[in-house]
N, CA and C of each residue as an Amber inpcrd file, in Angstrom:
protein
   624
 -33.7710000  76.9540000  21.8360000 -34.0460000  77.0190000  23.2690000
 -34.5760000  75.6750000  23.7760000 -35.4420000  75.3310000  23.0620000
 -35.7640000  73.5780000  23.1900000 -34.4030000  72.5140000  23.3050000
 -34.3110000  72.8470000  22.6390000 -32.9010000  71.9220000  22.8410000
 -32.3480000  72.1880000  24.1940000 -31.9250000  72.9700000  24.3990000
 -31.2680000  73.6250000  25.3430000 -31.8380000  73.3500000  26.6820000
 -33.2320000  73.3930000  26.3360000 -33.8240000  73.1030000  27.9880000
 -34.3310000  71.5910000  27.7340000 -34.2780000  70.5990000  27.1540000
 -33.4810000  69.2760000  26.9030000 -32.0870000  68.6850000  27.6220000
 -31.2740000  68.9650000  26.7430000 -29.9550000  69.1770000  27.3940000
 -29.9070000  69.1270000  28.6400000 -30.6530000  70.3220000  29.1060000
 -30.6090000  70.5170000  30.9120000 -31.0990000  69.7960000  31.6770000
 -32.1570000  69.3030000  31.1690000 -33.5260000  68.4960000  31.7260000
 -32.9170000  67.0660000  31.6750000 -31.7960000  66.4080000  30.8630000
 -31.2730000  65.3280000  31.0970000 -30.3720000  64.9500000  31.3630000
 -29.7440000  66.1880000  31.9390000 -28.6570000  66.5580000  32.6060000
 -26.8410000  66.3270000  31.8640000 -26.7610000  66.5640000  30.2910000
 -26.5000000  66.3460000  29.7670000 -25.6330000  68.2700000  29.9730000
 -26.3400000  69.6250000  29.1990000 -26.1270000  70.2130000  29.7190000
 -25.8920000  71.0030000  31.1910000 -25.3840000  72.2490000  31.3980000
 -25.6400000  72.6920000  32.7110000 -24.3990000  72.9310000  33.4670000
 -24.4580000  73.8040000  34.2660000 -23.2960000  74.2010000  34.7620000
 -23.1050000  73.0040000  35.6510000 -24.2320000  72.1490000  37.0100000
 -23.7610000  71.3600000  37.3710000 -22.6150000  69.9720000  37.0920000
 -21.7320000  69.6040000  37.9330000 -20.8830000  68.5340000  37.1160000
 -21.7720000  67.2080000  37.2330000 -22.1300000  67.1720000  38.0940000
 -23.0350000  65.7180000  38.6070000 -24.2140000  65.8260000  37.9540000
 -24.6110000  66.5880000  37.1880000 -25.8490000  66.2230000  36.1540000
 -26.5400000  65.1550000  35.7080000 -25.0830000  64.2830000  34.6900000
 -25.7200000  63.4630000  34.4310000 -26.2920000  62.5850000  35.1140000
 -25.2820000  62.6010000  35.7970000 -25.3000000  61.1310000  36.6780000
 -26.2470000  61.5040000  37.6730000 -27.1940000  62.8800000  37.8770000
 -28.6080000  62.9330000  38.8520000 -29.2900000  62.8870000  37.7840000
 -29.3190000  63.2410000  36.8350000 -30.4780000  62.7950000  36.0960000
 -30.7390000  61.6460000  35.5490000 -29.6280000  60.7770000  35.2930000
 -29.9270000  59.3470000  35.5180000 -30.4580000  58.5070000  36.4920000
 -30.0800000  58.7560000  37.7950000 -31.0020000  58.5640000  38.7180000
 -32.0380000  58.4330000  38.8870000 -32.2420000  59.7080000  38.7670000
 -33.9650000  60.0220000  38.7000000 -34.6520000  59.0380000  37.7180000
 -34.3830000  59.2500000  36.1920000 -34.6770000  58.2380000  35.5240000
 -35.1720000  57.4840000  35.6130000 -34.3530000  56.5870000  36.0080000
 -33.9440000  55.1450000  36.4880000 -34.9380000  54.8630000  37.3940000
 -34.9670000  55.8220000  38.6820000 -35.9490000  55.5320000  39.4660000
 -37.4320000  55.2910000  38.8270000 -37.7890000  56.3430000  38.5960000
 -38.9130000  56.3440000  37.4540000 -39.0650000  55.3950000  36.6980000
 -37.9410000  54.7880000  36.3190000 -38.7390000  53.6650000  35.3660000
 -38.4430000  52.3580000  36.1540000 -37.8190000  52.4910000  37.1540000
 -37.5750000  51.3470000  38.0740000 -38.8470000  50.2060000  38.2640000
 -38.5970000  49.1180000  38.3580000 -40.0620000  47.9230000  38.9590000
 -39.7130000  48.1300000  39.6960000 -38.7940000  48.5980000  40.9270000
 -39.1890000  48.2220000  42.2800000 -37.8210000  48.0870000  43.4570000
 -37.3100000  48.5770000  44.2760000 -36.4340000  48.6000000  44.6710000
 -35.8830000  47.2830000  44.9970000 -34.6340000  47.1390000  45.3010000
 -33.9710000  45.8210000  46.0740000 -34.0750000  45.0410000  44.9490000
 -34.0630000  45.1110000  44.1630000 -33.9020000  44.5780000  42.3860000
 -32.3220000  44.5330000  42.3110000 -31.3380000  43.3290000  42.2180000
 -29.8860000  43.9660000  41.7420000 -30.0730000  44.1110000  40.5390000
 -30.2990000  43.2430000  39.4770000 -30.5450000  43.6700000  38.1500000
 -30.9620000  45.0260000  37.4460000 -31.3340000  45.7620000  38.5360000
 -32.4950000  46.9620000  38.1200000 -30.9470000  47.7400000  38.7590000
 -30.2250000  47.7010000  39.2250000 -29.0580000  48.3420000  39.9510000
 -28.1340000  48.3430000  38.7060000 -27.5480000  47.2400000  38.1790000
 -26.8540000  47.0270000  37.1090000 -27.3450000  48.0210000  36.2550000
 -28.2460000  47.8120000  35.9630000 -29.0090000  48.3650000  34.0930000
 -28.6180000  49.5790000  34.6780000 -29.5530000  50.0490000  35.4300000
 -29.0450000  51.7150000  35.7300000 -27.8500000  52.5430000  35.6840000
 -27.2380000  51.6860000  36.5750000 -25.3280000  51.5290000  36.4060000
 -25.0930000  52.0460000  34.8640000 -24.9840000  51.0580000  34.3790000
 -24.6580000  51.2690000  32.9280000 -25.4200000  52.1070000  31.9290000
 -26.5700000  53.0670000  32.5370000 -27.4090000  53.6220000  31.9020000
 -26.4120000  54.9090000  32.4300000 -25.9480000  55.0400000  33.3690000
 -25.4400000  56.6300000  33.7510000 -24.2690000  56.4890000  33.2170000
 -23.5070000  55.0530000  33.1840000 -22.1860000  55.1790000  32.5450000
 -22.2750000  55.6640000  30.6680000 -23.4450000  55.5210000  30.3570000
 -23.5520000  56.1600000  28.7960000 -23.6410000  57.0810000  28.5840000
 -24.8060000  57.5860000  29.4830000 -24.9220000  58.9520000  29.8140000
 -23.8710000  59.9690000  30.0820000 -23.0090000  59.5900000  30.6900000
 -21.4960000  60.4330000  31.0020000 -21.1260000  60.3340000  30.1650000
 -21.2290000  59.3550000  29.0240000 -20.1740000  59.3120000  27.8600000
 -20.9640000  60.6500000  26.6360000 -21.8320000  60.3140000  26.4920000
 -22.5740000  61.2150000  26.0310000 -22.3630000  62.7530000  26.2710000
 -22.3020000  63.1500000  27.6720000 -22.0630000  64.0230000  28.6090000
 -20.6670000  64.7490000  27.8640000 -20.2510000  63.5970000  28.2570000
 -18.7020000  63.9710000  27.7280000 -18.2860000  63.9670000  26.1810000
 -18.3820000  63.2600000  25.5190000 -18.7510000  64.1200000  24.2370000
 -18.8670000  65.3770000  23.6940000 -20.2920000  65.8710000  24.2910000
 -21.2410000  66.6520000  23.7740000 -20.3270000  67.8360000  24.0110000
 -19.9950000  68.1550000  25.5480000 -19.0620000  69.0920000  26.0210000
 -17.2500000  69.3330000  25.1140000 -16.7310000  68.2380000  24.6180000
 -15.6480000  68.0490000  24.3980000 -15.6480000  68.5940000  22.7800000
 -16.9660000  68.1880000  22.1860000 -17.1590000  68.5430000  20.8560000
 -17.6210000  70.2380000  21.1880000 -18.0390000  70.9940000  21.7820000
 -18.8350000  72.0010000  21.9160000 -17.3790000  72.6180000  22.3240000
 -16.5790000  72.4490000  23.1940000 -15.5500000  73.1600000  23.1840000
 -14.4050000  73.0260000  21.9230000 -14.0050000  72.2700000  21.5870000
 -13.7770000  72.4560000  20.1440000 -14.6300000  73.4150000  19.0200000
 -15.5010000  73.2820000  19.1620000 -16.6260000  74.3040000  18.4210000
 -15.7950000  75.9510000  18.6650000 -16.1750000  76.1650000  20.1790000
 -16.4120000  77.6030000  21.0360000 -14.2710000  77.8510000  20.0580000
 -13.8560000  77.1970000  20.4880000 -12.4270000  76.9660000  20.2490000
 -12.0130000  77.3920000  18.7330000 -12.5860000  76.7790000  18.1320000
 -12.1440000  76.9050000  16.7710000 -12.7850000  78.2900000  16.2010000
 -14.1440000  78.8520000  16.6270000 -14.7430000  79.7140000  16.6220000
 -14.2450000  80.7180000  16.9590000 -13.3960000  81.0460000  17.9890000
 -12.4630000  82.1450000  18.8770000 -11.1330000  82.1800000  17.5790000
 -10.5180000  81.0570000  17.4300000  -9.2730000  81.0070000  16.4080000
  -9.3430000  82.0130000  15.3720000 -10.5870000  81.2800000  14.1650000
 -10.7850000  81.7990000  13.0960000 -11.4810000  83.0800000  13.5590000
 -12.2090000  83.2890000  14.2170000 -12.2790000  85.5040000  14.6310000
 -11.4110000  85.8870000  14.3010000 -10.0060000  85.1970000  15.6530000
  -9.1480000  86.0830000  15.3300000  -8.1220000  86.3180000  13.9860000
  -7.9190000  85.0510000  13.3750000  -7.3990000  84.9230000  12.2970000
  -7.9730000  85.5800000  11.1270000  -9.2380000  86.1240000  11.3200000
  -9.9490000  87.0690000  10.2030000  -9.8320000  88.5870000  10.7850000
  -9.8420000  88.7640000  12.6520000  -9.5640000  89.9810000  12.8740000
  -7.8890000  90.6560000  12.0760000  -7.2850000  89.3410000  12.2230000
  -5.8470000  89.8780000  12.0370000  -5.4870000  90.2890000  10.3950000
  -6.7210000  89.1770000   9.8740000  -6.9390000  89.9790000   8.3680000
  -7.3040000  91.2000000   8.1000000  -7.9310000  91.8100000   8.4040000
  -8.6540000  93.1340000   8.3540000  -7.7670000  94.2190000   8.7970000
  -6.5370000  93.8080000   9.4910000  -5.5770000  94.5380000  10.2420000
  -4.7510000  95.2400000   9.1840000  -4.5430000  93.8790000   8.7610000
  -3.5390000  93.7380000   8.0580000  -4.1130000  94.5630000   6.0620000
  -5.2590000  93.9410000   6.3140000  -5.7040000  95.4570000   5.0420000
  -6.0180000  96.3310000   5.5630000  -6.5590000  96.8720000   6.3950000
  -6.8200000  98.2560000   6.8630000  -5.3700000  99.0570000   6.3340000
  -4.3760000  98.3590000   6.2390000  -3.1980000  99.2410000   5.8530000
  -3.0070000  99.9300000   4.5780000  -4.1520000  99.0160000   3.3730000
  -4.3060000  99.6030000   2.1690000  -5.5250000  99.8410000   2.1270000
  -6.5940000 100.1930000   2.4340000  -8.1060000 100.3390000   2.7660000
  -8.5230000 100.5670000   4.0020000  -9.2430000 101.3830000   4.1850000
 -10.2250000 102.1710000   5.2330000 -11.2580000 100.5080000   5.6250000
 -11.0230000 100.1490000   6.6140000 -11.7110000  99.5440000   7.0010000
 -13.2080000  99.8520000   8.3910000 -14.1850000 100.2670000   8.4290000
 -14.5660000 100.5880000   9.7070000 -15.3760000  99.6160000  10.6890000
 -15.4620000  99.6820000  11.9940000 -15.9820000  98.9090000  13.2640000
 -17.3380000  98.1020000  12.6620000 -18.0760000  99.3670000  11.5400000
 -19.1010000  97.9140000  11.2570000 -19.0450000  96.7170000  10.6670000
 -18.1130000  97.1560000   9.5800000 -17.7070000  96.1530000   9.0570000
 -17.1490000  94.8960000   9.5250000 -16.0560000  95.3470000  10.5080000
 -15.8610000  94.4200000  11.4800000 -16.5320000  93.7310000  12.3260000
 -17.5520000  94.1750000  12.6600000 -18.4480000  93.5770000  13.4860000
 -19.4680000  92.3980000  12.5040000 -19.5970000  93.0420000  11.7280000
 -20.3890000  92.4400000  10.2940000 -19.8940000  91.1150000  10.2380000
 -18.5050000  91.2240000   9.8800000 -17.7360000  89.8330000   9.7510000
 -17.7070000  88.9860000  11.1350000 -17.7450000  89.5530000  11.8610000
 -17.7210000  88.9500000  12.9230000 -18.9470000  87.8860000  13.5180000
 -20.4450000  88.3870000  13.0430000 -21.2110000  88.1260000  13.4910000
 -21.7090000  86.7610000  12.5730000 -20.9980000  87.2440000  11.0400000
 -20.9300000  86.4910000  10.2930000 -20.7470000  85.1880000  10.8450000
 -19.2930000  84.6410000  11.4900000 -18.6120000  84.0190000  12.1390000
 -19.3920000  83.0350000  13.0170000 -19.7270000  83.7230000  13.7240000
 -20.3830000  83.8240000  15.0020000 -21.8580000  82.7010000  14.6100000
 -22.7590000  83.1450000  13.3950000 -23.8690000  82.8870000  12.7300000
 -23.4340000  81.3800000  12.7160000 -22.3540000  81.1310000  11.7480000
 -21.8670000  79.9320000  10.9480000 -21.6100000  78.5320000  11.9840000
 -20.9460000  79.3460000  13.2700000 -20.5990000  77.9620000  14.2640000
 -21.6180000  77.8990000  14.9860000 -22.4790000  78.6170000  15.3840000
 -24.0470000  78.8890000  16.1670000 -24.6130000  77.6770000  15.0040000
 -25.0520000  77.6480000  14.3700000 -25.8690000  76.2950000  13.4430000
 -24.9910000  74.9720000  13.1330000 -23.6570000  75.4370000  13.8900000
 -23.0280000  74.3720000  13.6350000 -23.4630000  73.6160000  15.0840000
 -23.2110000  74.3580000  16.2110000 -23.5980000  73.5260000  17.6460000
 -25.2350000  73.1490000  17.5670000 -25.8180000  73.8820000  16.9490000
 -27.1150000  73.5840000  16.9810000 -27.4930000  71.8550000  16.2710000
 -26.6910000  71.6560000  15.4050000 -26.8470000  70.1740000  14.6530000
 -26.1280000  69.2560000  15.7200000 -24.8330000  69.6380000  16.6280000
 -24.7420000  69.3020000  17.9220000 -25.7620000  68.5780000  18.6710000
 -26.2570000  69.4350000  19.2670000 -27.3510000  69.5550000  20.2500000
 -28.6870000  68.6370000  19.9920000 -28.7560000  68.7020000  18.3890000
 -29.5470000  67.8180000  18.2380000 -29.6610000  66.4210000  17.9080000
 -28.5030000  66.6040000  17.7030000 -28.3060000  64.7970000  17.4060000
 -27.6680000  64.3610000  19.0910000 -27.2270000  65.1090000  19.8920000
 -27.1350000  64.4700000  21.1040000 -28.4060000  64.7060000  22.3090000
 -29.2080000  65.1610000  21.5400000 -30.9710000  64.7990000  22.0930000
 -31.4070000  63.7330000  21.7870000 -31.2910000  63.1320000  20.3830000
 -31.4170000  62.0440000  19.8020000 -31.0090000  61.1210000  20.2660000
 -29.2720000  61.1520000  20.5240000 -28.9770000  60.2740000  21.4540000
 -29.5720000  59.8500000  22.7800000 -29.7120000  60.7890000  23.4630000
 -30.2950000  60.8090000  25.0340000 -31.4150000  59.8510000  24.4680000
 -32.4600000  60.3000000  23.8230000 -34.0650000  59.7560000  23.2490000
 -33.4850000  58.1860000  23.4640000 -32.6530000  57.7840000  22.3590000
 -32.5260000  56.2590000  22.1780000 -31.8860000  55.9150000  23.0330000
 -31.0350000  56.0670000  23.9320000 -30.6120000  55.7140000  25.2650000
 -31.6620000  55.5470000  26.6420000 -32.5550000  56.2810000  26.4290000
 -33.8540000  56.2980000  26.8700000 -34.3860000  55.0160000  26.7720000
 -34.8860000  54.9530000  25.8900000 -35.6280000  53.8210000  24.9970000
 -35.1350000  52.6980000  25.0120000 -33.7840000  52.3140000  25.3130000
 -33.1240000  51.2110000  25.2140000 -33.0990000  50.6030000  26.6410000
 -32.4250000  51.5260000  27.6770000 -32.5260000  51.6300000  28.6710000
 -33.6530000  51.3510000  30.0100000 -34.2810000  52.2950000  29.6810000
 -35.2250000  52.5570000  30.6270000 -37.1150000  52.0690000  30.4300000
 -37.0350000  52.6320000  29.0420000 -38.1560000  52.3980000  28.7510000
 -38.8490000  50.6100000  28.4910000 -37.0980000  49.7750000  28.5240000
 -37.2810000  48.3870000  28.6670000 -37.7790000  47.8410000  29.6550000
 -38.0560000  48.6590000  31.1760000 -38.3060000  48.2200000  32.2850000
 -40.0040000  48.4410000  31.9430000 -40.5460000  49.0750000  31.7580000
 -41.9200000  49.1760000  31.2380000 -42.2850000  48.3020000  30.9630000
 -43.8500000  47.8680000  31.2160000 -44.0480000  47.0530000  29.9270000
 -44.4960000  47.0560000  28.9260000 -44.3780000  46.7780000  27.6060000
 -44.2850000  46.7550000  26.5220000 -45.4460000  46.6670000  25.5100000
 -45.8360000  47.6300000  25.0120000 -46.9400000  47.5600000  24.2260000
 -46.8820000  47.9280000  22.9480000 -46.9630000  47.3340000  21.8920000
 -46.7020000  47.6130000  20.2040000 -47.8070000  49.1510000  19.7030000
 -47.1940000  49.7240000  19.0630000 -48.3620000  50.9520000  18.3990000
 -49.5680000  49.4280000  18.0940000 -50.3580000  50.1220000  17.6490000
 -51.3780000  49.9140000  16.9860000 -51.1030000  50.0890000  15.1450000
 -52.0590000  49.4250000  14.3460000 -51.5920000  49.6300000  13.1220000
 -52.2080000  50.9870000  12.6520000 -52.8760000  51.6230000  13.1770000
 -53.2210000  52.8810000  12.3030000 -52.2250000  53.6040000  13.2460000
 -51.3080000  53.9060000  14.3690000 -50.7820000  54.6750000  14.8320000
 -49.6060000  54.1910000  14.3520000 -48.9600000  53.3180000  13.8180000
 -47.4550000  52.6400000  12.9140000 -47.7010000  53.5780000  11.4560000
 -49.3940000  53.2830000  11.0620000 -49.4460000  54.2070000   9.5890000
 -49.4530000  55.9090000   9.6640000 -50.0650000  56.1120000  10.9010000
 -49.8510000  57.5540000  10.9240000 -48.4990000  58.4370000  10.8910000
 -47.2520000  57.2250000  11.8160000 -46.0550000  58.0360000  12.1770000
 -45.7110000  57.4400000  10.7910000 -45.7280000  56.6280000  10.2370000
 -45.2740000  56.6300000   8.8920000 -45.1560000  57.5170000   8.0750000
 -46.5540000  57.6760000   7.5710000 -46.9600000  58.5650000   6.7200000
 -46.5260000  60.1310000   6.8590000 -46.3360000  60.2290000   8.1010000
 -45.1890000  61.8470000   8.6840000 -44.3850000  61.9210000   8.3790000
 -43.1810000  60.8400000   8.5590000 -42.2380000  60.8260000   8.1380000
 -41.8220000  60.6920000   6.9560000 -42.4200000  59.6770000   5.6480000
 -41.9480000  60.0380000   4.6180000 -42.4720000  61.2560000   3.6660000
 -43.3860000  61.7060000   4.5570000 -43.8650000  62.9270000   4.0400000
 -43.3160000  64.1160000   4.3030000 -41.7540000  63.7890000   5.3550000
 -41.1420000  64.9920000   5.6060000 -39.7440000  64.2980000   5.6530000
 -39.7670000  63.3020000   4.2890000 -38.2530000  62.6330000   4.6750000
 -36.9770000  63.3860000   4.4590000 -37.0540000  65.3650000   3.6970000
 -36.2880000  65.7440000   3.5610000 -35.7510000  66.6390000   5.1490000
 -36.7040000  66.2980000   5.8050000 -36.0190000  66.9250000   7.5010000
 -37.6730000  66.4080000   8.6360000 -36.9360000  64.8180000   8.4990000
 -37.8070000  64.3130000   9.5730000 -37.6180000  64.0660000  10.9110000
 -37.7470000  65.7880000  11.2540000 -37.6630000  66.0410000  12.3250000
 -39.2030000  66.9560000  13.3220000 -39.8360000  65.8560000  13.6910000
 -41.2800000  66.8650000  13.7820000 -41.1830000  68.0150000  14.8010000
 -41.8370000  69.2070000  14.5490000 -41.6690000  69.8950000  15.9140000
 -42.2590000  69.4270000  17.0960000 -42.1380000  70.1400000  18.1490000
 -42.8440000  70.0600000  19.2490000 -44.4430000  69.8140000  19.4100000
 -44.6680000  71.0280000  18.1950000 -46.2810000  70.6270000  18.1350000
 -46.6760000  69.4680000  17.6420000 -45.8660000  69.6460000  16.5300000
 -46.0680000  67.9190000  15.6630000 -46.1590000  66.8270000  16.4550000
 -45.3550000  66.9640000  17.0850000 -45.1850000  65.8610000  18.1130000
 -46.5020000  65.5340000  18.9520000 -46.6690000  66.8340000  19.5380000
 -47.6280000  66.5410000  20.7320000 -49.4850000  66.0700000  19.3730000
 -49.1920000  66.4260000  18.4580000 -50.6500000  66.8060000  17.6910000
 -50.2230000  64.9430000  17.1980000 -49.3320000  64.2710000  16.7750000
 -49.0770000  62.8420000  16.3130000 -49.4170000  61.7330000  17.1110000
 -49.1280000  62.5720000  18.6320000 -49.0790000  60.9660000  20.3260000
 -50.7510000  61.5440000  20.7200000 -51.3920000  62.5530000  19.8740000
 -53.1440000  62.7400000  20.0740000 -53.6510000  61.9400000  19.4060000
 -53.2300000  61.4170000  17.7870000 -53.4970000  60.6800000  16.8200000
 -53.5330000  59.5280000  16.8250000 -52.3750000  59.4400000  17.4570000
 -52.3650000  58.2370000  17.8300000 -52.1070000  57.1820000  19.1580000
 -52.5010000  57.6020000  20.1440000 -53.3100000  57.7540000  21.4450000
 -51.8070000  57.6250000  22.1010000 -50.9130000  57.5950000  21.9600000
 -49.4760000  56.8130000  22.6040000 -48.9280000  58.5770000  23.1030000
 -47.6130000  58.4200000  23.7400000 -47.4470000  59.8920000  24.1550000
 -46.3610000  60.6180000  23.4910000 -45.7540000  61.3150000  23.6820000
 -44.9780000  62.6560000  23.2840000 -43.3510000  61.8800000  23.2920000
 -43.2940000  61.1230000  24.3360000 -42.0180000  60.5290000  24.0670000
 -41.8140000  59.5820000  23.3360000 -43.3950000  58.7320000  23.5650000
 -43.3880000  57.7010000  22.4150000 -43.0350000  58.0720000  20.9410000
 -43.3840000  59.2660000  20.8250000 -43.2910000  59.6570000  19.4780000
 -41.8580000  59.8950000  18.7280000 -41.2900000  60.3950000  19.7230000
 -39.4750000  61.2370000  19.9070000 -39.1290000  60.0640000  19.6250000
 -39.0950000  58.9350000  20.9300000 -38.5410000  57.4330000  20.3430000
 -37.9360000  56.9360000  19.0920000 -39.7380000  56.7870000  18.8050000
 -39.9970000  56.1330000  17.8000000 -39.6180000  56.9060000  16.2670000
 -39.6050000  57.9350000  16.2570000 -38.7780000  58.7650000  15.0010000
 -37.0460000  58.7910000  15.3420000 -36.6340000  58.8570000  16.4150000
 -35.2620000  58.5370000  16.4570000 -34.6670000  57.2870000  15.8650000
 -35.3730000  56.3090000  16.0370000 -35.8000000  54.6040000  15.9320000
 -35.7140000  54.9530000  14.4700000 -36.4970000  55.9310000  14.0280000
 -36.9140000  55.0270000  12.5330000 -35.0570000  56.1410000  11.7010000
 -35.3100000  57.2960000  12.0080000 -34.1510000  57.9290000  11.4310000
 -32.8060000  56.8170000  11.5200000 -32.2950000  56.0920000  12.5020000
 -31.5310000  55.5250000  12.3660000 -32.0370000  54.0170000  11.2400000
 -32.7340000  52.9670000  11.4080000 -32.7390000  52.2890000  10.9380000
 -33.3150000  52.3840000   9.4560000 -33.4740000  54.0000000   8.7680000
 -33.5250000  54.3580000   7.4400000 -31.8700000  54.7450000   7.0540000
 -31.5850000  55.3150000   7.6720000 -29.7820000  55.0190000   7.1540000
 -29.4930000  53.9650000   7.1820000 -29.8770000  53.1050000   8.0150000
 -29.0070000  51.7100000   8.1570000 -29.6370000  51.1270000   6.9000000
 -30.4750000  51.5050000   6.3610000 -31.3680000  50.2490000   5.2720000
 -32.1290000  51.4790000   4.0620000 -31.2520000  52.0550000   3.7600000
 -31.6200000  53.0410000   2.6640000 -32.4800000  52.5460000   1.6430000
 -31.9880000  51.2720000   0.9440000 -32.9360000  51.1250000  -0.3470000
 -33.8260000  50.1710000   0.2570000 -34.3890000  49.6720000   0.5990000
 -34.9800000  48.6200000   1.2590000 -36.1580000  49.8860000   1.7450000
 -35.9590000  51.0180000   2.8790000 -36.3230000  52.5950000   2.9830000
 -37.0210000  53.3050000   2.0300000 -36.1960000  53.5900000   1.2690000
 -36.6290000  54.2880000  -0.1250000 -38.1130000  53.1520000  -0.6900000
 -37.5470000  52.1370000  -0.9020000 -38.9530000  51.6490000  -1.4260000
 -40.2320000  51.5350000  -0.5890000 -39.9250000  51.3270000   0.8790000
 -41.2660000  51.8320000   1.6040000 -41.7390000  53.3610000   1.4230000
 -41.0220000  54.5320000   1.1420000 -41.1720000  55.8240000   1.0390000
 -41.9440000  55.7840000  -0.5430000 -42.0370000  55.3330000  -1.5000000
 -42.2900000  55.4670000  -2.5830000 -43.4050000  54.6460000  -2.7650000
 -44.0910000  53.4970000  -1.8110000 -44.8720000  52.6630000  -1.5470000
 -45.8620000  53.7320000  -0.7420000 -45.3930000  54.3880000   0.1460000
 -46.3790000  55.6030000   0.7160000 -46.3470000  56.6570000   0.1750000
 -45.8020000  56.7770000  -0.8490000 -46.2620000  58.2970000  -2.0230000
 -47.2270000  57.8160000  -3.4120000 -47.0200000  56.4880000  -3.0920000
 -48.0990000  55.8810000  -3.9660000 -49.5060000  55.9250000  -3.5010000
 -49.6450000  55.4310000  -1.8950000 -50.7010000  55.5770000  -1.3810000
 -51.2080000  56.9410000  -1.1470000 -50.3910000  57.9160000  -1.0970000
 -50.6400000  59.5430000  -1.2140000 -51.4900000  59.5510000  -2.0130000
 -50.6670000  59.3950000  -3.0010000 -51.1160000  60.0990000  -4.5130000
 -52.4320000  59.6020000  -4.9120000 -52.7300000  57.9560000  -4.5040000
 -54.0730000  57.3090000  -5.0050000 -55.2240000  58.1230000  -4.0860000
């Protein structure tokens, strides 16, 4: 449901078509210095043109999902048809399988959804949050989100609470936090062993 009211909130989901491109706006405004800026016109520009791409994506992959999901139903309804002719098959069963189905592409959009939150986050951050000005964590708030993350490097993904209980810790806020773990998830794939040995450098400091 988080996700979901994400999605909406950045206009990414939603029945509206002009979503993105109002919630970029808004954005934009928000993080705007100041009107009558052309430069600040540009960036924005190209902040909604990602955003649509994103937009579009997310939707294009999700209907493929809904799509392929409807196929294989029926291609398993038509199985069951087709034995029911040598076996008693009944409605629960069918439904059983069905929901089965149903279960399997539901966690499939859900890994969706979340990596195109992720996206939005670092599009954010790149974007918008450049108009800000700029202030580095602190070093005990760099060691704190550290220490979270390789302490949950098998799904470093903090919750909501986590989140809000990490930008208390370390005085910065809730988005700072989203950011900055989007930030680090990518540039630990990009630099795995180089990664790994900072992760094993902070299970050392654990353990002592």
């Amino acid at each position: 449901m988080r996700l979901d009211n994400m999605l909406i909130a950045e206009g990414v989901a939603g029945p509206e078509k002009g979503g993105g491109a109002g919630a970029a706006a808004n954005a934009s405004a928000a993080a705007s210095g100041g009107p009558g800026q052309p430069e600040n016109t540009i960036e924005h520009s190209d902040y909604r043109a990602k955003l649509a791409q994103i937009r579009q994506i997310y939707h294009q992959e999700l209907d493929k999902y809904e799509q392929a999901c409807n196929e294989f139903t029926t291609h398993v309804m038509n199985l069951l048809r087709e034995q029911s002719r040598t076996r008693p098959i009944t409605p629960k069963e069918i439904e059983r399988m069905v929901q089965i189905i149903h279960r399997k592409f539901n966690s499939i959009q859900v890994q969706l959804k979340q990596s195109t939150c992720e996206a939005v986050m670092i599009l954010r951050s790149r974007f918008l949050d450049a108009r800000r000005k700029r202030r580095n964590f602190s070093k005990q708030a760099t060691e704190i989100l550290n220490e979270y993350f390789y302490s949950h490097l098998s799904n470093p993904y903090p919750s909501e609470e986590a989140k809000e209980d990490l930008a208390r810790r370390c005085s910065i806020t809730v988005s700072q936090v989203s950011n900055w773990f989007g930030n680090k998830r990518i540039r630990y794939k990009k630099n795995i062993n180089k990664a790994q040995e900072e992760a094993n450098l902070y299970a050392a400091k654990k353990a002592g």
